[in-house]
GROMACS .gro file of C-alpha atoms in nm:
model
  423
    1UNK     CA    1 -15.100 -15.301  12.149
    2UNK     CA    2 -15.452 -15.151  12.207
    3UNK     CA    3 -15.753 -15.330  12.151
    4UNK     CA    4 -15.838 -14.989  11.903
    5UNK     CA    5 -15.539 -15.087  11.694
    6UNK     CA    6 -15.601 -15.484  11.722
    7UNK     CA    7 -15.938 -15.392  11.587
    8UNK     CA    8 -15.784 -15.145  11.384
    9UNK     CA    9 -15.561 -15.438  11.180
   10UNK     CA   10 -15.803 -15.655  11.204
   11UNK     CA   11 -16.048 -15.445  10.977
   12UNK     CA   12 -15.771 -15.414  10.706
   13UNK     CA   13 -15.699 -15.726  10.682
   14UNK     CA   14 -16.009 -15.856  10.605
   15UNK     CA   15 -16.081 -15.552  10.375
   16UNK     CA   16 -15.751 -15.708  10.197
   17UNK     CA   17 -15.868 -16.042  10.223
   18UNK     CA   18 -16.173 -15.923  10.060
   19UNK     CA   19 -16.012 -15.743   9.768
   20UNK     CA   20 -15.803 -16.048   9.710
   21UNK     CA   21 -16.096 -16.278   9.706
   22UNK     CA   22 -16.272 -16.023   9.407
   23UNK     CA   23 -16.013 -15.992   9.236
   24UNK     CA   24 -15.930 -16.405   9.220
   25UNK     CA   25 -16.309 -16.434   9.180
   26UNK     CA   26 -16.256 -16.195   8.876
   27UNK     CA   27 -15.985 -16.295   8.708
   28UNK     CA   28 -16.125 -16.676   8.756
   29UNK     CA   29 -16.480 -16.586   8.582
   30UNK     CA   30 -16.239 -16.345   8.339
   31UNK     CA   31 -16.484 -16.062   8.367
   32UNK     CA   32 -16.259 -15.757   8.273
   33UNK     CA   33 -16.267 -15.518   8.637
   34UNK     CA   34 -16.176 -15.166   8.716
   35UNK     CA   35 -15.840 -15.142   8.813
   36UNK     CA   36 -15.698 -15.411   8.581
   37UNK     CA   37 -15.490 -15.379   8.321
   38UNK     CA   38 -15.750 -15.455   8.001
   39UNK     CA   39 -16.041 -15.252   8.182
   40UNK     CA   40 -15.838 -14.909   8.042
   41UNK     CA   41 -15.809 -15.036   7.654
   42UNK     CA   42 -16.145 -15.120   7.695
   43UNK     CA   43 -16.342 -14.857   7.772
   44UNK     CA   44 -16.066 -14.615   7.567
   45UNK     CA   45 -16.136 -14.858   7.239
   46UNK     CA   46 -16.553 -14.770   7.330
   47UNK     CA   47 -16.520 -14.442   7.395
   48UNK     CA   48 -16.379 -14.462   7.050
   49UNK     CA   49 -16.594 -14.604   6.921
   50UNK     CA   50 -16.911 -14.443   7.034
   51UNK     CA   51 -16.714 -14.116   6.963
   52UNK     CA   52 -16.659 -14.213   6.601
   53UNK     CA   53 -16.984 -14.320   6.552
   54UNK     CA   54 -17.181 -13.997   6.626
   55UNK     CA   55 -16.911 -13.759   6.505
   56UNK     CA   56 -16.982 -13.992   6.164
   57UNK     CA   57 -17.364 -13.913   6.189
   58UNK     CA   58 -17.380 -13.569   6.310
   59UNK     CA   59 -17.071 -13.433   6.124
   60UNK     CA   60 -17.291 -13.343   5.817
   61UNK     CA   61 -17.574 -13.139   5.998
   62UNK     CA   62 -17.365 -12.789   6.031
   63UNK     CA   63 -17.332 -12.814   5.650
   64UNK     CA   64 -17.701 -12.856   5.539
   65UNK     CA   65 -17.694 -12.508   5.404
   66UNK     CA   66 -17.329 -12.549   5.268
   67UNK     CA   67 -17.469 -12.880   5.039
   68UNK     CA   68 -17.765 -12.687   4.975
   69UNK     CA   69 -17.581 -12.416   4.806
   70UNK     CA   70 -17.279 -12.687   4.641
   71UNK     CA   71 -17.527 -12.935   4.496
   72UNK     CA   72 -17.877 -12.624   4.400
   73UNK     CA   73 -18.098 -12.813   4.643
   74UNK     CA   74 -18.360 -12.691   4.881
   75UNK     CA   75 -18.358 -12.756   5.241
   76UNK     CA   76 -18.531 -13.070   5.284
   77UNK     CA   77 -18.333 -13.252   5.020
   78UNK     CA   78 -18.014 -13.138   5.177
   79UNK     CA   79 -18.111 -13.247   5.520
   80UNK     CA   80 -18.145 -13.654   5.371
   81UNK     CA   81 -17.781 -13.633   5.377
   82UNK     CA   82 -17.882 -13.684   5.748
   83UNK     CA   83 -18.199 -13.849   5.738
   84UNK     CA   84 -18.069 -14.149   5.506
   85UNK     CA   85 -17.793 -14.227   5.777
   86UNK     CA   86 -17.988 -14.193   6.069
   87UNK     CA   87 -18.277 -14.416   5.862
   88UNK     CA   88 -18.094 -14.699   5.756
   89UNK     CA   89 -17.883 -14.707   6.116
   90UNK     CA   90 -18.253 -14.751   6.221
   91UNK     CA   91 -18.290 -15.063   5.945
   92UNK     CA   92 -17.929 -15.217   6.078
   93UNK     CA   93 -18.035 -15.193   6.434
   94UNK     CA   94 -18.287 -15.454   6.353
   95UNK     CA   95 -18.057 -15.668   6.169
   96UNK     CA   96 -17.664 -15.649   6.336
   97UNK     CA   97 -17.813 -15.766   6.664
   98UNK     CA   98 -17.913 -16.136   6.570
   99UNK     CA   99 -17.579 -16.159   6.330
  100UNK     CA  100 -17.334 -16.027   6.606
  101UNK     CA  101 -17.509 -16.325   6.820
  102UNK     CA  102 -17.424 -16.556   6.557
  103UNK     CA  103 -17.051 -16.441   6.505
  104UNK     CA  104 -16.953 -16.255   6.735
  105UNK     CA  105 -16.934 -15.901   6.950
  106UNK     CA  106 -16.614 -15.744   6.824
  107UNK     CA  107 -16.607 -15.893   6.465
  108UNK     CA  108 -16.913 -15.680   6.372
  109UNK     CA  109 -16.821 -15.396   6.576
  110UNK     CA  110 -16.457 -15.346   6.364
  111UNK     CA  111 -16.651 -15.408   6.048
  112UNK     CA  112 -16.915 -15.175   6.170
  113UNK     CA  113 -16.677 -14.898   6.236
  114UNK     CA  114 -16.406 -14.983   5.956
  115UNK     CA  115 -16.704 -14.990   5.672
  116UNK     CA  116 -16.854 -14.644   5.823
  117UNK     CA  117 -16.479 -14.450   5.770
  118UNK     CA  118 -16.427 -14.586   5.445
  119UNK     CA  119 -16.803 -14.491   5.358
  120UNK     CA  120 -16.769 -14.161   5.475
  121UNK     CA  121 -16.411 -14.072   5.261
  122UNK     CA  122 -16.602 -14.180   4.895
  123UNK     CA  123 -16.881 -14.009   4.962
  124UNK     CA  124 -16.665 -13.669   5.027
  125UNK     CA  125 -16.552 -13.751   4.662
  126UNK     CA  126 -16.843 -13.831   4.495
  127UNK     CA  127 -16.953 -13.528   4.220
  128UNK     CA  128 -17.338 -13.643   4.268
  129UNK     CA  129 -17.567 -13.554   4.514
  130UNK     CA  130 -17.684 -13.904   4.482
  131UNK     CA  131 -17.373 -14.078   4.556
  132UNK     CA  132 -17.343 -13.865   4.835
  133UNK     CA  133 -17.641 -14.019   4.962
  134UNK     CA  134 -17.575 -14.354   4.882
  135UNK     CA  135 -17.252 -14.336   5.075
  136UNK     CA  136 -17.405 -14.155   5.400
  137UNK     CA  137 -17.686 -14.456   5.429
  138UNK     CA  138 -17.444 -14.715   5.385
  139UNK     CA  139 -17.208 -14.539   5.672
  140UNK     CA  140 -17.538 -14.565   5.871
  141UNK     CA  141 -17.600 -14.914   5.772
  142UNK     CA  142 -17.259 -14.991   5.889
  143UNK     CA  143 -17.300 -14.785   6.198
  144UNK     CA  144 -17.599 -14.955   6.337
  145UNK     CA  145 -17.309 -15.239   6.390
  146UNK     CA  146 -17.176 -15.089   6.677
  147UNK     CA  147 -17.477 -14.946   6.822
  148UNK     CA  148 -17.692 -15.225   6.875
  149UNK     CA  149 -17.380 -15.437   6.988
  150UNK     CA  150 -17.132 -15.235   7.214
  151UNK     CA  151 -17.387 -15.266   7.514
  152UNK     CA  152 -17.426 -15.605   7.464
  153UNK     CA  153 -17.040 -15.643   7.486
  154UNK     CA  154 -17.023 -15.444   7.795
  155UNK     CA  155 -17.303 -15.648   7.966
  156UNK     CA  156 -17.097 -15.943   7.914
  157UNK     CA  157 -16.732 -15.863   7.958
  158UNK     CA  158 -16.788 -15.635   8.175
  159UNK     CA  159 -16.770 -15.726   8.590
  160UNK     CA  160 -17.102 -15.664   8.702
  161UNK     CA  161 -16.990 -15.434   8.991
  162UNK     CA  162 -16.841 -15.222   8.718
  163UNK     CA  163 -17.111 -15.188   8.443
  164UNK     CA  164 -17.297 -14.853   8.531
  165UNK     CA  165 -16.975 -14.705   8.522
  166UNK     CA  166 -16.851 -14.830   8.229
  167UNK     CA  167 -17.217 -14.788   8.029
  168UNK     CA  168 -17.193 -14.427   8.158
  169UNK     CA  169 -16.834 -14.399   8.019
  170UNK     CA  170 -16.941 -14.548   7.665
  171UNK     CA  171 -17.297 -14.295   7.654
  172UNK     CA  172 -17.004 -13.996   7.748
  173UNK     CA  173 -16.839 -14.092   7.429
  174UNK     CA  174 -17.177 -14.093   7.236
  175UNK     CA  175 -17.249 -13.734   7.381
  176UNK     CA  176 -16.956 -13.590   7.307
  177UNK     CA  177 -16.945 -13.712   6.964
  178UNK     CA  178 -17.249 -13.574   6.877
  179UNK     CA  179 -17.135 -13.253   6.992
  180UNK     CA  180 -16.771 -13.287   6.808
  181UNK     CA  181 -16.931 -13.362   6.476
  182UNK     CA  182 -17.128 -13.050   6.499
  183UNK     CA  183 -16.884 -12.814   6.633
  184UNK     CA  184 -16.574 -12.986   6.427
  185UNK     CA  185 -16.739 -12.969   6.055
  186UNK     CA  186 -16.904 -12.655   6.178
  187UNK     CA  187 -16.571 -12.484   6.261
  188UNK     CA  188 -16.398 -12.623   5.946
  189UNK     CA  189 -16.615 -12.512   5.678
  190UNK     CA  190 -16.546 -12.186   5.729
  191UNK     CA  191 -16.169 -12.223   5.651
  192UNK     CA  192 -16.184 -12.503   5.390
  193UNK     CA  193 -16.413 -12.647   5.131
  194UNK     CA  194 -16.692 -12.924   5.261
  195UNK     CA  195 -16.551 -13.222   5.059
  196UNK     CA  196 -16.217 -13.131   5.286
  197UNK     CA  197 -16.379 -13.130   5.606
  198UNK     CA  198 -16.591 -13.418   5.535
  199UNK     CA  199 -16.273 -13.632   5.420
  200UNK     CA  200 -16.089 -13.524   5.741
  201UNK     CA  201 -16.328 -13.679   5.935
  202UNK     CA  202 -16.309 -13.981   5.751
  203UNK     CA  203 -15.921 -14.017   5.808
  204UNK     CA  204 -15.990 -13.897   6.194
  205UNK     CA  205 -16.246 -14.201   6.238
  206UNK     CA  206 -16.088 -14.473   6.000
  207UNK     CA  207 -15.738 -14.414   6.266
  208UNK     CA  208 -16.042 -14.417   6.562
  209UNK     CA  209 -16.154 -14.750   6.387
  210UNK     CA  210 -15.818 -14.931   6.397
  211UNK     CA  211 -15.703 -14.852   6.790
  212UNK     CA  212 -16.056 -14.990   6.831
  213UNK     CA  213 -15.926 -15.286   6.664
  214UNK     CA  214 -15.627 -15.264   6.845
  215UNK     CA  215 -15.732 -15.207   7.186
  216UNK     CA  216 -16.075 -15.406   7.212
  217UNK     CA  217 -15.993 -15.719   7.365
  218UNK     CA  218 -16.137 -16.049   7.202
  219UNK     CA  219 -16.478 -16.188   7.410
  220UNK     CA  220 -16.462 -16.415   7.679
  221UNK     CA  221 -16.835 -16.503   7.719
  222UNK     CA  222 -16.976 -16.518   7.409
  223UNK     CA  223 -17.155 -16.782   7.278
  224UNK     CA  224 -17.255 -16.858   6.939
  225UNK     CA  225 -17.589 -16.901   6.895
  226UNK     CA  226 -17.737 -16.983   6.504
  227UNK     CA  227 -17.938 -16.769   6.349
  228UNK     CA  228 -18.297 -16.798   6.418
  229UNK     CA  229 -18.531 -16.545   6.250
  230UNK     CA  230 -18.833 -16.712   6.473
  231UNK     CA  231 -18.708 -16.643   6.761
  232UNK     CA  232 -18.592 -16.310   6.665
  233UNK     CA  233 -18.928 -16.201   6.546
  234UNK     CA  234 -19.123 -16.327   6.859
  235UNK     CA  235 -18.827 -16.143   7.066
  236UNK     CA  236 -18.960 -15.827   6.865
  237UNK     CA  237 -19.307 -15.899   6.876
  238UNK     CA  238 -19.318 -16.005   7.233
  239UNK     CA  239 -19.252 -15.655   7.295
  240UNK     CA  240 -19.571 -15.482   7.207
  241UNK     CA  241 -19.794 -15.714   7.444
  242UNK     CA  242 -19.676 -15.438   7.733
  243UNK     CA  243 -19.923 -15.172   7.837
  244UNK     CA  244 -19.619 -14.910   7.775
  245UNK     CA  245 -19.377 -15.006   7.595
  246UNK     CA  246 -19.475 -14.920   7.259
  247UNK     CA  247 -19.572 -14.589   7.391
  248UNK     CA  248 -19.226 -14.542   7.529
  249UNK     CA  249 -19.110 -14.678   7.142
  250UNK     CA  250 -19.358 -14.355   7.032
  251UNK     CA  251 -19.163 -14.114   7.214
  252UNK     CA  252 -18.839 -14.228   7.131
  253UNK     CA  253 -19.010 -14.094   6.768
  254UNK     CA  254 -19.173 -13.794   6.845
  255UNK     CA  255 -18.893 -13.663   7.082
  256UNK     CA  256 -18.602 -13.737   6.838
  257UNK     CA  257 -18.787 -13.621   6.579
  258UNK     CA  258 -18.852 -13.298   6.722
  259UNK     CA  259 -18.450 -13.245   6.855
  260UNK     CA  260 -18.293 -13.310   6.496
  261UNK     CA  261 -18.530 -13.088   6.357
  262UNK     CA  262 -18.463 -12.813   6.592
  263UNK     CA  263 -18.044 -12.835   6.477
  264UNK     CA  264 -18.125 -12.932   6.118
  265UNK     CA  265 -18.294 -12.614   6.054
  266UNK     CA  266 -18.116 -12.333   6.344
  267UNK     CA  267 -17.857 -12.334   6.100
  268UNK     CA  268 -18.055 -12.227   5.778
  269UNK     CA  269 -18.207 -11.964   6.019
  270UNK     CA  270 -17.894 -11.809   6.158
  271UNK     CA  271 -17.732 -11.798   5.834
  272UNK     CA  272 -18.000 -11.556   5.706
  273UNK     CA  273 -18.125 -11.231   5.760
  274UNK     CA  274 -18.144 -11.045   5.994
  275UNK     CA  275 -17.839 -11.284   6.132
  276UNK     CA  276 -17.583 -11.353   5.860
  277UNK     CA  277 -17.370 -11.517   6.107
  278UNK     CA  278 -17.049 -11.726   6.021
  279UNK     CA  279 -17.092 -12.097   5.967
  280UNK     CA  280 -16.836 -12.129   6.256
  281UNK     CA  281 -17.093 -11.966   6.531
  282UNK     CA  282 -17.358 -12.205   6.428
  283UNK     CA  283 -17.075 -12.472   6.472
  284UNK     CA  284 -17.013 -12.337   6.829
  285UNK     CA  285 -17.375 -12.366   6.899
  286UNK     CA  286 -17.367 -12.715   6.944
  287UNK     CA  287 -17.194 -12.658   7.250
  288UNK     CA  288 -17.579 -12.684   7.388
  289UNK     CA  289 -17.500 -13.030   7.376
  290UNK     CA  290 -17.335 -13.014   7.725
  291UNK     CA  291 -17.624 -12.915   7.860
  292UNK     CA  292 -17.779 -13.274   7.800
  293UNK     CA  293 -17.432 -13.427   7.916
  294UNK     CA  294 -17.536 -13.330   8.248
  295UNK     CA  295 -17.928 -13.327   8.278
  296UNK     CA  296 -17.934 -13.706   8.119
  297UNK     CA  297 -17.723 -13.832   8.444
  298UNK     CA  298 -17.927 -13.595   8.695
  299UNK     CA  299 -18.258 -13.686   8.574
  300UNK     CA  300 -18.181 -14.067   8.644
  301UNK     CA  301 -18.086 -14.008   9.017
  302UNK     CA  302 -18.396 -13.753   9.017
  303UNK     CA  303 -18.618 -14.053   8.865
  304UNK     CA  304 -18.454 -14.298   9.147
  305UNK     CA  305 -18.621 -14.099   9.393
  306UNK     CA  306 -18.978 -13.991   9.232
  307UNK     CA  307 -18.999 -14.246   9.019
  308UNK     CA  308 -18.994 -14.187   8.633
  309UNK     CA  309 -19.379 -14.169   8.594
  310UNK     CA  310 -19.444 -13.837   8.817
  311UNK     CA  311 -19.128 -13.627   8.625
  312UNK     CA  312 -19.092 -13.750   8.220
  313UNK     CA  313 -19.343 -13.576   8.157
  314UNK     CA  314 -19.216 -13.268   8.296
  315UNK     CA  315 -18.921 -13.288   8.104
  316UNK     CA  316 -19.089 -13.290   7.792
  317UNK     CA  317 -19.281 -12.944   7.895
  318UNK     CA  318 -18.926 -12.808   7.899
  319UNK     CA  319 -18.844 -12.862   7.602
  320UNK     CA  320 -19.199 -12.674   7.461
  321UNK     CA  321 -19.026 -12.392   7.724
  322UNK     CA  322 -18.668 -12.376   7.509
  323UNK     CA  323 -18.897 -12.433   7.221
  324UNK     CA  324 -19.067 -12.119   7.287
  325UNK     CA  325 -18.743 -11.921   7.362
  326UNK     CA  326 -18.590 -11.964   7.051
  327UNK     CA  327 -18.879 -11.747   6.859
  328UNK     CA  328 -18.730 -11.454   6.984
  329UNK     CA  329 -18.511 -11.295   6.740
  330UNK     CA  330 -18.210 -11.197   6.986
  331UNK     CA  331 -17.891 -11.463   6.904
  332UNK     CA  332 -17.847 -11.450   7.316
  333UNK     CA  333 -18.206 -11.585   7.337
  334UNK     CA  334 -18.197 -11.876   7.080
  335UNK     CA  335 -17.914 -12.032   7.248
  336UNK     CA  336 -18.078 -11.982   7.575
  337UNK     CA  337 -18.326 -12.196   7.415
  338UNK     CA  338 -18.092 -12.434   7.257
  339UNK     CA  339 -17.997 -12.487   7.599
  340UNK     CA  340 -18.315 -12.548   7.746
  341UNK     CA  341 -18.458 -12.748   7.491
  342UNK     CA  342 -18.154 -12.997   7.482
  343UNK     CA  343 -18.143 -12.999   7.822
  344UNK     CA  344 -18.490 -13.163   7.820
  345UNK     CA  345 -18.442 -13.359   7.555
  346UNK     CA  346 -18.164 -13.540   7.703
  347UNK     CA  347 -18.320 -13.583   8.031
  348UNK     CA  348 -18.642 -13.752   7.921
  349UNK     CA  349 -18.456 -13.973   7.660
  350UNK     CA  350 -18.256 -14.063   7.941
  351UNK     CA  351 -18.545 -14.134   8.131
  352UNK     CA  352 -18.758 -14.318   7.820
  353UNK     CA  353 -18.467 -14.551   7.768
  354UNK     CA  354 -18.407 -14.643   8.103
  355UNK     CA  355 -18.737 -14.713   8.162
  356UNK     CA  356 -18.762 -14.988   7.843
  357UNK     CA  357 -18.457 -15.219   7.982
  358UNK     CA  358 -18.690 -15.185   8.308
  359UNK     CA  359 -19.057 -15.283   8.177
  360UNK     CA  360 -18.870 -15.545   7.901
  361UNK     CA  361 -18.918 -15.901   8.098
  362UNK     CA  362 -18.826 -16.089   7.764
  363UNK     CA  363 -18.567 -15.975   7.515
  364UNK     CA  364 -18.414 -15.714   7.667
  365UNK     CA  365 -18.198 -15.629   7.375
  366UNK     CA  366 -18.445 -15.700   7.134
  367UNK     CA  367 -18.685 -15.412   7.319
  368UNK     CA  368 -18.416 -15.177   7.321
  369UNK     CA  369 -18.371 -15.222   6.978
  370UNK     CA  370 -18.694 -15.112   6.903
  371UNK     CA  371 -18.655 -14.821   7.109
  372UNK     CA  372 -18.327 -14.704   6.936
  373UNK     CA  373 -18.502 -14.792   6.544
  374UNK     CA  374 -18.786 -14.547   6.644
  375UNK     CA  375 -18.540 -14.314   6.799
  376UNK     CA  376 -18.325 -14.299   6.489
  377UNK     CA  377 -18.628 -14.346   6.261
  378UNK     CA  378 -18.794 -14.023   6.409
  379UNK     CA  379 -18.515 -13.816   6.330
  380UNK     CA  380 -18.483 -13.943   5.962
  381UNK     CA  381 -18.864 -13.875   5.911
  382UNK     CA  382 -18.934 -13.572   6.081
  383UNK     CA  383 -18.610 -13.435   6.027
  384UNK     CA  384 -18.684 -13.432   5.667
  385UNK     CA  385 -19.030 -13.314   5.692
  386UNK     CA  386 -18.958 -13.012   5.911
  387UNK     CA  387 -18.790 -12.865   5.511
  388UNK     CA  388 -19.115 -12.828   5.424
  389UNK     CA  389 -19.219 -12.642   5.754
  390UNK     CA  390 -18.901 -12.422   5.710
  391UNK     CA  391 -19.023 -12.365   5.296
  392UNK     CA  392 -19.366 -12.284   5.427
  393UNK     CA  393 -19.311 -12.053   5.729
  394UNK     CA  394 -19.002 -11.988   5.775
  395UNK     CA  395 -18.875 -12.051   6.200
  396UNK     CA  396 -19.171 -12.019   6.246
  397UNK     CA  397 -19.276 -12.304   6.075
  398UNK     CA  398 -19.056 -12.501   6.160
  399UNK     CA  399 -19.130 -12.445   6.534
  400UNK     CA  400 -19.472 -12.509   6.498
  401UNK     CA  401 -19.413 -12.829   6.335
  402UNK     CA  402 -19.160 -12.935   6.666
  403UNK     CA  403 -19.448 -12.808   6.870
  404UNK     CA  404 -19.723 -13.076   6.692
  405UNK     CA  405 -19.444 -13.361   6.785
  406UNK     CA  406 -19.350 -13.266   7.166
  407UNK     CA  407 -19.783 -13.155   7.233
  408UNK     CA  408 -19.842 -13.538   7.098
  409UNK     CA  409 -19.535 -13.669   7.326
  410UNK     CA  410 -19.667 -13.462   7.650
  411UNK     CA  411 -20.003 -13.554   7.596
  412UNK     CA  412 -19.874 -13.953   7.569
  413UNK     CA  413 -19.639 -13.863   7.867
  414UNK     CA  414 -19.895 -13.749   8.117
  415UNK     CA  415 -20.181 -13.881   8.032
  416UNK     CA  416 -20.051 -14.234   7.967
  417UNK     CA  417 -19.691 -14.320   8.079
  418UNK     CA  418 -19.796 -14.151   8.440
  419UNK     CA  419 -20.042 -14.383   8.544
  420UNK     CA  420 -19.796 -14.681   8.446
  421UNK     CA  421 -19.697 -14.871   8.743
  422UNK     CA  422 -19.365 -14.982   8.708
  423UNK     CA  423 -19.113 -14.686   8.743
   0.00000   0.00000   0.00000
């Protein structure tokens, strides 16, 4: 035998011996591992999960001008059909956290996800417009259940060789929900009345809900810890003693505000003159979405090698750039903006949250909480507020009032967050 293949065996047999060794190591600490039989179910039952939970949110936005028209209400008030969900998933954030500590990961998350389904099918037959909205923030109530806890669960079931994979896999499902709900409701309404398409997706995420159920295996490493509120407020408050992490918490405000404001009101746009386009083309439109699919993972790997401080920033002067684009009346040219503008949104939310879990030294959760409330508070507040813009001016308005938000987030960006030193 040669010495090549000696060496040869040699090499694969400790490889082998090495594999063995993780996977004893593994099983013995029972972190769930790619490759093993649970790690499939798993990330299948978060996909899920994150799946259901935007295509729950979103789902209504296509049909702003549809409720408009069903229930004689102007743009604004239709667009709280988004803005209480989004707001009181920004409450819950605050709140499912601590409790999920106290009993447990995948307890809340089924209620969380149950709660939103069976939220979501009343409210497609309530005859109100206010027990429409009653039902849509107590869906995002429910939701915040699964949002503040499914990274938590992955961080700890999770093997640690396995987690940016798996996180990526879970923020895929969040992505593509968003898009779904959109282009799903979007598509639907044209062929079938709202309170149809609204209960479908019900039935489509209350089935999502129980292979969750189903498939999510039980925790291995949690620990129950009792509830206590001091702690949990010092965990909050700790946070805003960093030079930039409250102006990272800003931007999650300004940028989300500006990016639901942009899709609440295309809609109401295209559907009028000079456009009169069918509601399933503004549907279709959300396929912009996959535009951010893509530029939230590139940006990250661009950021590992510039560091996050020299290119946010930049990112946020795209999205002025799509901004700009989409004031041009040809259809070709507002989804060119679309495109543009989600593109950077995507990248420098990407960026902005990243960044928290890396300046947080205490409470990591607790700081990304924040960052998600102001995220999902900023789209309930300006989201609103951009009706009045669209009353006022038209587009036009509306733009302008998206402009205000990302000229206060640039300014914060490059004036500010680029002269932080921590990347």
């Amino acid at each position: 035998m040669s010495r090549h293949t000696s060496s040869d065996i040699h090499n694969a047999t400790q490889a082998a011996n090495h594999r063995l060794a993780r996977e004893a190591e593994a099983a013995e600490s029972g972190f769930i591992e790619r490759g093993q039989r649970g790690y499939r179910p798993t990330m299948l039952a978060l996909f899920l999960g994150a799946f259901s939970t935007f295509v729950l949110l979103y789902c209504v936005q296509p049909l702003l001008p549809i409720l408009s028209d069903a229930f004689g209400i102007d743009a604004a008030t239709s667009s709280l059909s988004l803005s209480v969900a989004t707001g009181m998933l920004a409450i819950g954030l605050l709140i499912t956290g601590p409790i999920s500590d106290a009993v447990g990961r995948k307890s809340v998350m089924s209620v969380a996800l149950l709660a939103a389904a069976v939220c979501t099918l009343i409210a497609a037959a309530m005859p109100s417009w206010t027990g429409v909205l009653v039902m849509r923030g107590l869906a995002g109530l429910s939701l915040s259940g699964l949002c503040a806890v499914a990274m938590t669960y992955l961080n700890e079931e999770i093997h640690p060789r396995y987690i940016g994979l798996s996180m990526g896999l879970y923020i895929s499902g969040s992505s593509i929900g968003g898009m779904s709900g959109r282009l799903i409701s979007g598509v639907m309404v044209d062929w079938m009345p709202w309170r149809i398409v609204i209960a479908t997706i019900g039935v489509v995420a209350l089935v999502a809900a129980l292979l969750f159920m189903r498939w999510l295996p039980p925790s291995r490493h949690f620990t129950p810890r009792a509830l206590n509120w001091r702690n949990v407020v010092s965990g909050f408050t700790v946070q805003f003693k960093d030079r930039g992490l409250p102006l990272l918490f800003l931007e999650a405000f300004l940028l989300m505000g500006g990016f639901v404001t942009l899709y609440n009101y295309i809609a109401f746009r295209l559907l009028a003159e000079p456009y009169h386009v069918s509601q399933a083309l503004v549907g279709v439109l959300s396929v912009a979405y996959l535009s951010g699919t893509y530029s939230s993972a590139w940006a990250g790997s661009l950021a590992d090698k510039l560091g996050r401080p020299r290119i946010f920033w930049l990112f946020i002067a795209m999205m002025l750039v799509g901004l700009a684009i989409t004031l041009f009346e040809p259809i070709s040219l507002i989804l060119i903006g679309m495109l543009v503008f989600t593109f950077g949104f995507f990248a420098a939310h990407s960026l902005a949250s990243g960044w928290v879990g890396q300046r947080a030294r205490q409470a990591k959760g607790q700081a990304s909480s924040l960052y998600l409330f102001s995220y999902y508070l900023g789209s309930s507040v300006a989201g609103t507020l951009g009706g009045a813009f669209w009353y006022w001016g038209g587009w036009n308005g509306v733009a302008l009032f998206i402009a205000v938000l990302l000229l206060a987030a640039l300014a914060i960006g490059a004036l500010h967050l680029r002269r932080l030193e921590t990347a």
